mmCIF file of C-alpha atoms and ligand atoms in Angstrom:
data_model
loop_
_atom_site.group_PDB
_atom_site.id
_atom_site.type_symbol
_atom_site.label_atom_id
_atom_site.label_comp_id
_atom_site.label_asym_id
_atom_site.label_seq_id
_atom_site.Cartn_x
_atom_site.Cartn_y
_atom_site.Cartn_z
ATOM 1 C CA MET A 1 -39.496 42.963 -42.140
ATOM 2 C CA LEU A 2 -39.605 46.121 -44.209
ATOM 3 C CA ALA A 3 -42.292 46.669 -46.809
ATOM 4 C CA VAL A 4 -42.324 49.837 -48.906
ATOM 5 C CA ASP A 5 -45.551 49.881 -50.867
ATOM 6 C CA GLU A 6 -46.149 52.305 -53.707
ATOM 7 C CA VAL A 7 -44.415 55.107 -51.892
ATOM 8 C CA THR A 8 -44.371 58.564 -53.456
ATOM 9 C CA THR A 9 -42.209 61.316 -51.946
ATOM 10 C CA LYS A 10 -41.930 64.817 -53.133
ATOM 11 C CA TYR A 11 -39.729 67.891 -52.621
ATOM 12 C CA GLY A 12 -42.238 70.647 -53.337
ATOM 13 C CA ALA A 13 -43.136 70.260 -57.001
ATOM 14 C CA LEU A 14 -40.460 67.650 -57.625
ATOM 15 C CA THR A 15 -41.505 64.034 -57.258
ATOM 16 C CA ALA A 16 -38.386 62.096 -56.225
ATOM 17 C CA LEU A 17 -40.079 58.740 -55.804
ATOM 18 C CA HIS A 18 -42.936 57.573 -57.967
ATOM 19 C CA ALA A 19 -44.983 54.794 -56.299
ATOM 20 C CA VAL A 20 -41.841 52.763 -55.331
ATOM 21 C CA SER A 21 -42.281 49.314 -53.823
ATOM 22 C CA LEU A 22 -39.601 47.180 -52.229
ATOM 23 C CA HIS A 23 -39.213 44.846 -49.382
ATOM 24 C CA VAL A 24 -36.532 43.465 -47.072
ATOM 25 C CA ASN A 25 -36.911 40.091 -45.449
ATOM 26 C CA GLU A 26 -35.432 39.220 -42.127
ATOM 27 C CA GLY A 27 -31.723 38.202 -42.500
ATOM 28 C CA GLU A 28 -31.335 39.597 -46.014
ATOM 29 C CA LEU A 29 -28.735 41.866 -47.410
ATOM 30 C CA VAL A 30 -30.626 43.907 -50.032
ATOM 31 C CA ALA A 31 -28.859 46.437 -52.348
ATOM 32 C CA LEU A 32 -30.414 49.543 -53.730
ATOM 33 C CA VAL A 33 -28.538 50.964 -56.700
ATOM 34 C CA GLY A 34 -29.102 53.540 -59.425
ATOM 35 C CA PRO A 35 -27.532 56.686 -60.966
ATOM 36 C CA ASN A 36 -27.078 59.954 -59.088
ATOM 37 C CA GLY A 37 -30.350 61.580 -58.433
ATOM 38 C CA ALA A 38 -32.325 58.371 -58.779
ATOM 39 C CA GLY A 39 -33.895 58.782 -55.351
ATOM 40 C CA LYS A 40 -31.922 56.300 -53.300
ATOM 41 C CA THR A 41 -31.268 58.685 -50.384
ATOM 42 C CA THR A 42 -34.805 59.931 -50.572
ATOM 43 C CA LEU A 43 -36.038 56.418 -50.232
ATOM 44 C CA LEU A 44 -33.881 55.764 -47.116
ATOM 45 C CA SER A 45 -34.919 59.167 -45.591
ATOM 46 C CA THR A 46 -38.575 58.240 -46.183
ATOM 47 C CA VAL A 47 -38.203 54.837 -44.441
ATOM 48 C CA VAL A 48 -36.572 56.389 -41.380
ATOM 49 C CA GLY A 49 -39.100 59.078 -41.080
ATOM 50 C CA LEU A 50 -36.976 62.061 -42.109
ATOM 51 C CA LEU A 51 -39.328 62.666 -45.041
ATOM 52 C CA ARG A 52 -42.999 62.056 -45.230
ATOM 53 C CA PRO A 53 -44.389 60.216 -48.229
ATOM 54 C CA THR A 54 -47.340 61.865 -49.995
ATOM 55 C CA GLY A 55 -48.661 58.384 -50.990
ATOM 56 C CA GLY A 56 -48.215 54.774 -50.260
ATOM 57 C CA THR A 57 -47.250 53.001 -46.995
ATOM 58 C CA VAL A 58 -44.094 51.984 -45.209
ATOM 59 C CA ARG A 59 -44.499 48.914 -42.865
ATOM 60 C CA PHE A 60 -41.927 47.681 -40.529
ATOM 61 C CA ASP A 61 -42.400 44.514 -38.517
ATOM 62 C CA GLY A 62 -46.035 44.460 -39.633
ATOM 63 C CA ARG A 63 -46.748 47.998 -38.397
ATOM 64 C CA THR A 64 -47.433 51.055 -40.573
ATOM 65 C CA ILE A 65 -44.751 53.531 -39.782
ATOM 66 C CA ASN A 66 -45.490 56.438 -42.118
ATOM 67 C CA GLY A 67 -45.454 59.658 -40.294
ATOM 68 C CA LEU A 68 -43.791 58.325 -37.110
ATOM 69 C CA ASP A 69 -40.954 60.504 -36.022
ATOM 70 C CA PRO A 70 -37.366 59.338 -36.403
ATOM 71 C CA ALA A 71 -36.829 58.787 -32.693
ATOM 72 C CA ALA A 72 -39.791 56.416 -32.563
ATOM 73 C CA LEU A 73 -38.361 54.507 -35.552
ATOM 74 C CA VAL A 74 -34.988 54.149 -33.829
ATOM 75 C CA ALA A 75 -36.838 52.701 -30.859
ATOM 76 C CA ALA A 76 -38.677 50.330 -33.193
ATOM 77 C CA GLY A 77 -35.413 49.043 -34.461
ATOM 78 C CA LEU A 78 -34.402 51.066 -37.542
ATOM 79 C CA ALA A 79 -30.878 52.528 -37.740
ATOM 80 C CA LEU A 80 -29.604 54.660 -40.637
ATOM 81 C CA VAL A 81 -25.897 55.331 -41.250
ATOM 82 C CA PRO A 82 -26.220 58.377 -43.505
ATOM 83 C CA GLU A 83 -23.990 59.345 -46.493
ATOM 84 C CA ARG A 84 -21.995 61.810 -44.442
ATOM 85 C CA ARG A 85 -20.876 59.747 -41.469
ATOM 86 C CA ARG A 86 -21.921 61.044 -38.138
ATOM 87 C CA ILE A 87 -19.349 60.551 -35.463
ATOM 88 C CA PHE A 88 -18.153 62.815 -32.617
ATOM 89 C CA LYS A 89 -14.589 63.758 -33.569
ATOM 90 C CA ASP A 90 -13.615 65.080 -30.191
ATOM 91 C CA LEU A 91 -14.679 61.928 -28.368
ATOM 92 C CA SER A 92 -12.649 58.737 -28.338
ATOM 93 C CA VAL A 93 -13.720 55.749 -30.344
ATOM 94 C CA ALA A 94 -14.939 53.923 -27.216
ATOM 95 C CA GLU A 95 -16.800 57.022 -26.039
ATOM 96 C CA ASN A 96 -18.537 57.285 -29.414
ATOM 97 C CA LEU A 97 -19.740 53.754 -28.992
ATOM 98 C CA ARG A 98 -20.814 54.081 -25.394
ATOM 99 C CA LEU A 99 -22.836 57.157 -26.240
ATOM 100 C CA ALA A 100 -24.479 55.464 -29.193
ATOM 101 C CA GLY A 101 -25.584 52.655 -26.814
ATOM 102 C CA VAL A 102 -26.713 55.001 -24.085
ATOM 103 C CA THR A 103 -30.306 53.753 -24.151
ATOM 104 C CA ALA A 104 -29.225 50.079 -23.630
ATOM 105 C CA LYS A 105 -28.903 48.543 -20.130
ATOM 106 C CA ALA A 106 -25.340 48.522 -18.883
ATOM 107 C CA PRO A 107 -24.775 44.799 -19.352
ATOM 108 C CA ASP A 108 -26.107 44.894 -22.894
ATOM 109 C CA ARG A 109 -23.969 47.895 -23.686
ATOM 110 C CA LYS A 110 -20.910 46.152 -22.425
ATOM 111 C CA GLN A 111 -21.700 43.051 -24.420
ATOM 112 C CA ARG A 112 -22.262 45.094 -27.607
ATOM 113 C CA MET A 113 -18.991 46.972 -27.039
ATOM 114 C CA GLU A 114 -17.259 43.612 -27.005
ATOM 115 C CA GLN A 115 -19.047 42.547 -30.138
ATOM 116 C CA MET A 116 -17.907 45.773 -31.859
ATOM 117 C CA ALA A 117 -14.309 45.179 -30.778
ATOM 118 C CA GLU A 118 -14.517 41.780 -32.409
ATOM 119 C CA LEU A 119 -16.263 42.983 -35.595
ATOM 120 C CA PHE A 120 -13.985 45.945 -36.057
ATOM 121 C CA PRO A 121 -10.420 45.004 -34.896
ATOM 122 C CA ALA A 122 -8.947 48.101 -36.565
ATOM 123 C CA LEU A 123 -11.185 50.264 -34.350
ATOM 124 C CA HIS A 124 -10.418 48.213 -31.278
ATOM 125 C CA GLU A 125 -6.747 49.111 -31.704
ATOM 126 C CA LYS A 126 -7.701 52.792 -31.526
ATOM 127 C CA TRP A 127 -10.295 52.510 -28.764
ATOM 128 C CA ASP A 128 -8.877 55.447 -26.729
ATOM 129 C CA LEU A 129 -7.971 57.661 -29.710
ATOM 130 C CA SER A 130 -10.054 60.740 -30.639
ATOM 131 C CA ALA A 131 -12.357 59.766 -33.531
ATOM 132 C CA GLY A 132 -11.083 62.864 -35.397
ATOM 133 C CA PHE A 133 -7.793 61.063 -35.987
ATOM 134 C CA LEU A 134 -9.395 58.105 -37.761
ATOM 135 C CA SER A 135 -8.921 57.588 -41.539
ATOM 136 C CA GLY A 136 -12.008 57.855 -43.713
ATOM 137 C CA GLY A 137 -12.525 54.096 -43.759
ATOM 138 C CA GLN A 138 -12.133 53.819 -40.033
ATOM 139 C CA ALA A 139 -14.538 56.655 -39.474
ATOM 140 C CA GLN A 140 -17.049 54.870 -41.695
ATOM 141 C CA GLN A 141 -16.597 51.623 -39.644
ATOM 142 C CA LEU A 142 -17.156 53.683 -36.495
ATOM 143 C CA ALA A 143 -20.384 55.093 -37.942
ATOM 144 C CA VAL A 144 -21.634 51.581 -38.714
ATOM 145 C CA ALA A 145 -20.489 50.363 -35.249
ATOM 146 C CA ARG A 146 -22.390 53.241 -33.594
ATOM 147 C CA ALA A 147 -25.552 52.216 -35.481
ATOM 148 C CA LEU A 148 -25.048 48.577 -34.405
ATOM 149 C CA MET A 149 -24.792 49.648 -30.699
ATOM 150 C CA CYS A 150 -28.500 50.182 -30.881
ATOM 151 C CA ASP A 151 -28.867 46.523 -31.934
ATOM 152 C CA PRO A 152 -31.138 47.498 -34.829
ATOM 153 C CA LYS A 153 -33.508 45.018 -36.413
ATOM 154 C CA LEU A 154 -32.727 46.673 -39.752
ATOM 155 C CA LEU A 155 -29.614 48.575 -40.609
ATOM 156 C CA LEU A 156 -29.754 51.022 -43.509
ATOM 157 C CA LEU A 157 -26.457 52.250 -45.021
ATOM 158 C CA ASP A 158 -26.209 55.078 -47.439
ATOM 159 C CA GLU A 159 -23.173 54.825 -49.690
ATOM 160 C CA PRO A 160 -20.773 53.438 -47.059
ATOM 161 C CA CYS A 161 -17.888 53.429 -49.543
ATOM 162 C CA LEU A 162 -18.199 57.066 -50.733
ATOM 163 C CA GLY A 163 -14.849 58.743 -50.872
ATOM 164 C CA LEU A 164 -12.892 55.779 -49.508
ATOM 165 C CA ALA A 165 -9.548 54.499 -50.788
ATOM 166 C CA PRO A 166 -9.783 51.130 -52.626
ATOM 167 C CA THR A 167 -8.335 49.103 -49.828
ATOM 168 C CA MET A 168 -10.895 50.609 -47.448
ATOM 169 C CA VAL A 169 -13.683 49.880 -49.923
ATOM 170 C CA ASP A 170 -12.548 46.240 -49.667
ATOM 171 C CA VAL A 171 -12.819 46.437 -45.887
ATOM 172 C CA ILE A 172 -16.372 47.766 -46.031
ATOM 173 C CA PHE A 173 -17.366 45.077 -48.539
ATOM 174 C CA ASP A 174 -15.833 42.456 -46.244
ATOM 175 C CA LEU A 175 -17.944 44.025 -43.412
ATOM 176 C CA LEU A 176 -21.121 43.781 -45.383
ATOM 177 C CA GLN A 177 -20.444 40.133 -45.981
ATOM 178 C CA ARG A 178 -19.774 39.497 -42.348
ATOM 179 C CA LEU A 179 -22.983 41.324 -41.343
ATOM 180 C CA ARG A 180 -24.836 39.057 -43.834
ATOM 181 C CA SER A 181 -23.255 35.932 -42.521
ATOM 182 C CA GLN A 182 -24.192 36.972 -38.921
ATOM 183 C CA GLY A 183 -27.808 37.065 -40.030
ATOM 184 C CA ARG A 184 -28.178 40.840 -39.722
ATOM 185 C CA THR A 185 -30.824 42.505 -41.912
ATOM 186 C CA VAL A 186 -29.279 45.316 -44.086
ATOM 187 C CA LEU A 187 -30.572 47.600 -46.850
ATOM 188 C CA VAL A 188 -27.563 49.233 -48.472
ATOM 189 C CA VAL A 189 -27.292 51.980 -51.128
ATOM 190 C CA GLU A 190 -24.075 51.791 -53.000
ATOM 191 C CA GLN A 191 -22.568 53.353 -56.096
ATOM 192 C CA GLN A 192 -20.468 50.251 -56.801
ATOM 193 C CA ALA A 193 -23.558 48.627 -58.228
ATOM 194 C CA GLN A 194 -22.300 45.372 -59.701
ATOM 195 C CA ARG A 195 -20.061 44.669 -56.815
ATOM 196 C CA VAL A 196 -22.663 45.146 -54.167
ATOM 197 C CA LEU A 197 -25.256 43.210 -56.131
ATOM 198 C CA GLY A 198 -22.707 40.418 -56.389
ATOM 199 C CA ILE A 199 -22.859 39.891 -52.581
ATOM 200 C CA ALA A 200 -26.454 40.874 -51.993
ATOM 201 C CA ASP A 201 -29.377 38.440 -51.545
ATOM 202 C CA ARG A 202 -31.600 40.649 -53.654
ATOM 203 C CA GLY A 203 -31.330 44.070 -55.277
ATOM 204 C CA TYR A 204 -33.338 46.899 -56.785
ATOM 205 C CA VAL A 205 -32.314 49.264 -59.551
ATOM 206 C CA LEU A 206 -33.861 52.776 -59.177
ATOM 207 C CA ARG A 207 -33.897 55.383 -61.921
ATOM 208 C CA THR A 208 -35.535 58.754 -61.774
ATOM 209 C CA GLY A 209 -37.607 57.648 -58.799
ATOM 210 C CA THR A 210 -38.932 54.405 -60.300
ATOM 211 C CA VAL A 211 -37.826 50.780 -59.730
ATOM 212 C CA VAL A 212 -36.714 49.593 -63.204
ATOM 213 C CA ALA A 213 -35.357 46.156 -62.191
ATOM 214 C CA GLU A 214 -35.330 43.894 -59.244
ATOM 215 C CA GLY A 215 -34.251 40.386 -58.401
ATOM 216 C CA ALA A 216 -31.548 38.188 -56.984
ATOM 217 C CA GLY A 217 -28.375 40.235 -56.490
ATOM 218 C CA PRO A 218 -25.886 38.191 -58.630
ATOM 219 C CA GLU A 219 -28.514 37.843 -61.319
ATOM 220 C CA LEU A 220 -28.960 41.580 -61.558
ATOM 221 C CA ALA A 221 -25.153 42.101 -61.376
ATOM 222 C CA SER A 222 -24.733 39.950 -64.472
ATOM 223 C CA ARG A 223 -27.188 42.023 -66.571
ATOM 224 C CA ALA A 224 -24.740 44.206 -68.540
ATOM 225 C CA ASP A 225 -27.684 45.868 -70.334
ATOM 226 C CA LEU A 226 -28.922 47.260 -67.070
ATOM 227 C CA PHE A 227 -25.701 48.876 -66.202
ATOM 228 C CA GLU A 228 -25.019 50.432 -69.570
ATOM 229 C CA THR A 229 -28.482 51.889 -69.583
ATOM 230 C CA TYR A 230 -29.226 52.654 -65.945
ATOM 231 C CA VAL A 231 -26.383 52.614 -63.582
ATOM 232 C CA GLY A 232 -23.165 53.352 -65.262
ATOM 233 C CA GLY A 233 -19.779 52.923 -63.766
ATOM 234 C CA SER A 234 -18.830 49.800 -61.914
HETATM 235 P P1 ATP B 301 -26.962 60.423 -55.148
HETATM 236 O O1 ATP B 301 -26.441 59.047 -55.574
HETATM 237 O O2 ATP B 301 -26.463 61.526 -55.972
HETATM 238 O O3 ATP B 301 -26.942 60.564 -53.671
HETATM 239 P P2 ATP B 301 -29.742 59.618 -54.970
HETATM 240 O O4 ATP B 301 -30.148 58.488 -55.792
HETATM 241 O O5 ATP B 301 -29.549 59.352 -53.521
HETATM 242 O O6 ATP B 301 -28.534 60.358 -55.600
HETATM 243 P P3 ATP B 301 -31.584 61.635 -54.102
HETATM 244 O O7 ATP B 301 -30.550 62.336 -53.306
HETATM 245 O O8 ATP B 301 -32.593 60.829 -53.330
HETATM 246 O O9 ATP B 301 -30.937 60.711 -55.150
HETATM 247 O O10 ATP B 301 -32.382 62.687 -55.092
HETATM 248 C C1 ATP B 301 -33.513 62.353 -55.818
HETATM 249 C C2 ATP B 301 -34.009 63.661 -56.508
HETATM 250 O O11 ATP B 301 -34.519 64.513 -55.503
HETATM 251 C C3 ATP B 301 -32.929 64.405 -57.273
HETATM 252 O O12 ATP B 301 -33.588 64.967 -58.417
HETATM 253 C C4 ATP B 301 -32.550 65.478 -56.289
HETATM 254 O O13 ATP B 301 -32.049 66.591 -56.986
HETATM 255 C C5 ATP B 301 -33.754 65.766 -55.552
HETATM 256 N N1 ATP B 301 -33.514 66.190 -54.147
HETATM 257 C C6 ATP B 301 -32.824 65.551 -53.321
HETATM 258 N N2 ATP B 301 -32.795 66.218 -52.125
HETATM 259 C C7 ATP B 301 -33.567 67.323 -52.250
HETATM 260 C C8 ATP B 301 -33.958 68.444 -51.458
HETATM 261 N N3 ATP B 301 -33.565 68.501 -50.146
HETATM 262 N N4 ATP B 301 -34.701 69.423 -52.021
HETATM 263 C C9 ATP B 301 -35.118 69.283 -53.310
HETATM 264 N N5 ATP B 301 -34.773 68.335 -54.190
HETATM 265 C C10 ATP B 301 -34.040 67.334 -53.643
#
């Protein structure tokens, strides 16, 4: 579904991605891990058109998408939940979701709202509450739910557990597993490398802008050498 082929992305003189290749097949949960500054966010930003690669190609659903603007990519079925979650704090939870699904036809929007209520029971309890009153974990769930309101073909998540309390981290991991079992296609960047690889179909380890390992998630998670050398932490 997504094919990143030899992509190079630069910030001025700094090359953040050096000919990176990775792919995500339909229905897969793919984890992208690596130390701070490895280029994980840069990769996601390149895929969703926020950054233009200076080399290589990004293909989505068989179509080359380099250089398309982010709005066109959302329409094509890509949705990014960025590291700093984007929600409207002054709007209620339900209003946040309705707004995120504004381009959908009314019956589809209604059906997706029902799906979100089922997928995120903790949010459903707070449907009419201002989103500003949500906990960090609930706000993250709302950010993911907003992305799902567009019914994306591919969901990209950038560090969904960042700054969350351990119990909320468990909730997000549970959510990732449920998305996987629903057959959603997800590319997730996560600091808790071994844990996310443990539940991923496949994974990639990125270091200083280069893919240094790839393979089945649990297999990568079991490679202690990789984590001592490249990723660090749990
Ligand atoms: P983290 O886990 O800390 O978010 P990351 O793996 O997502 O790290 P990136 O944020 O993609 O890494 O950064 C890759 C490299 O590009 C780093 O050297 C970083 O300093 C640099 N970089 C990132 N954003 C910019 C920017 N806007 N301008 C210049 N350099 C940048």
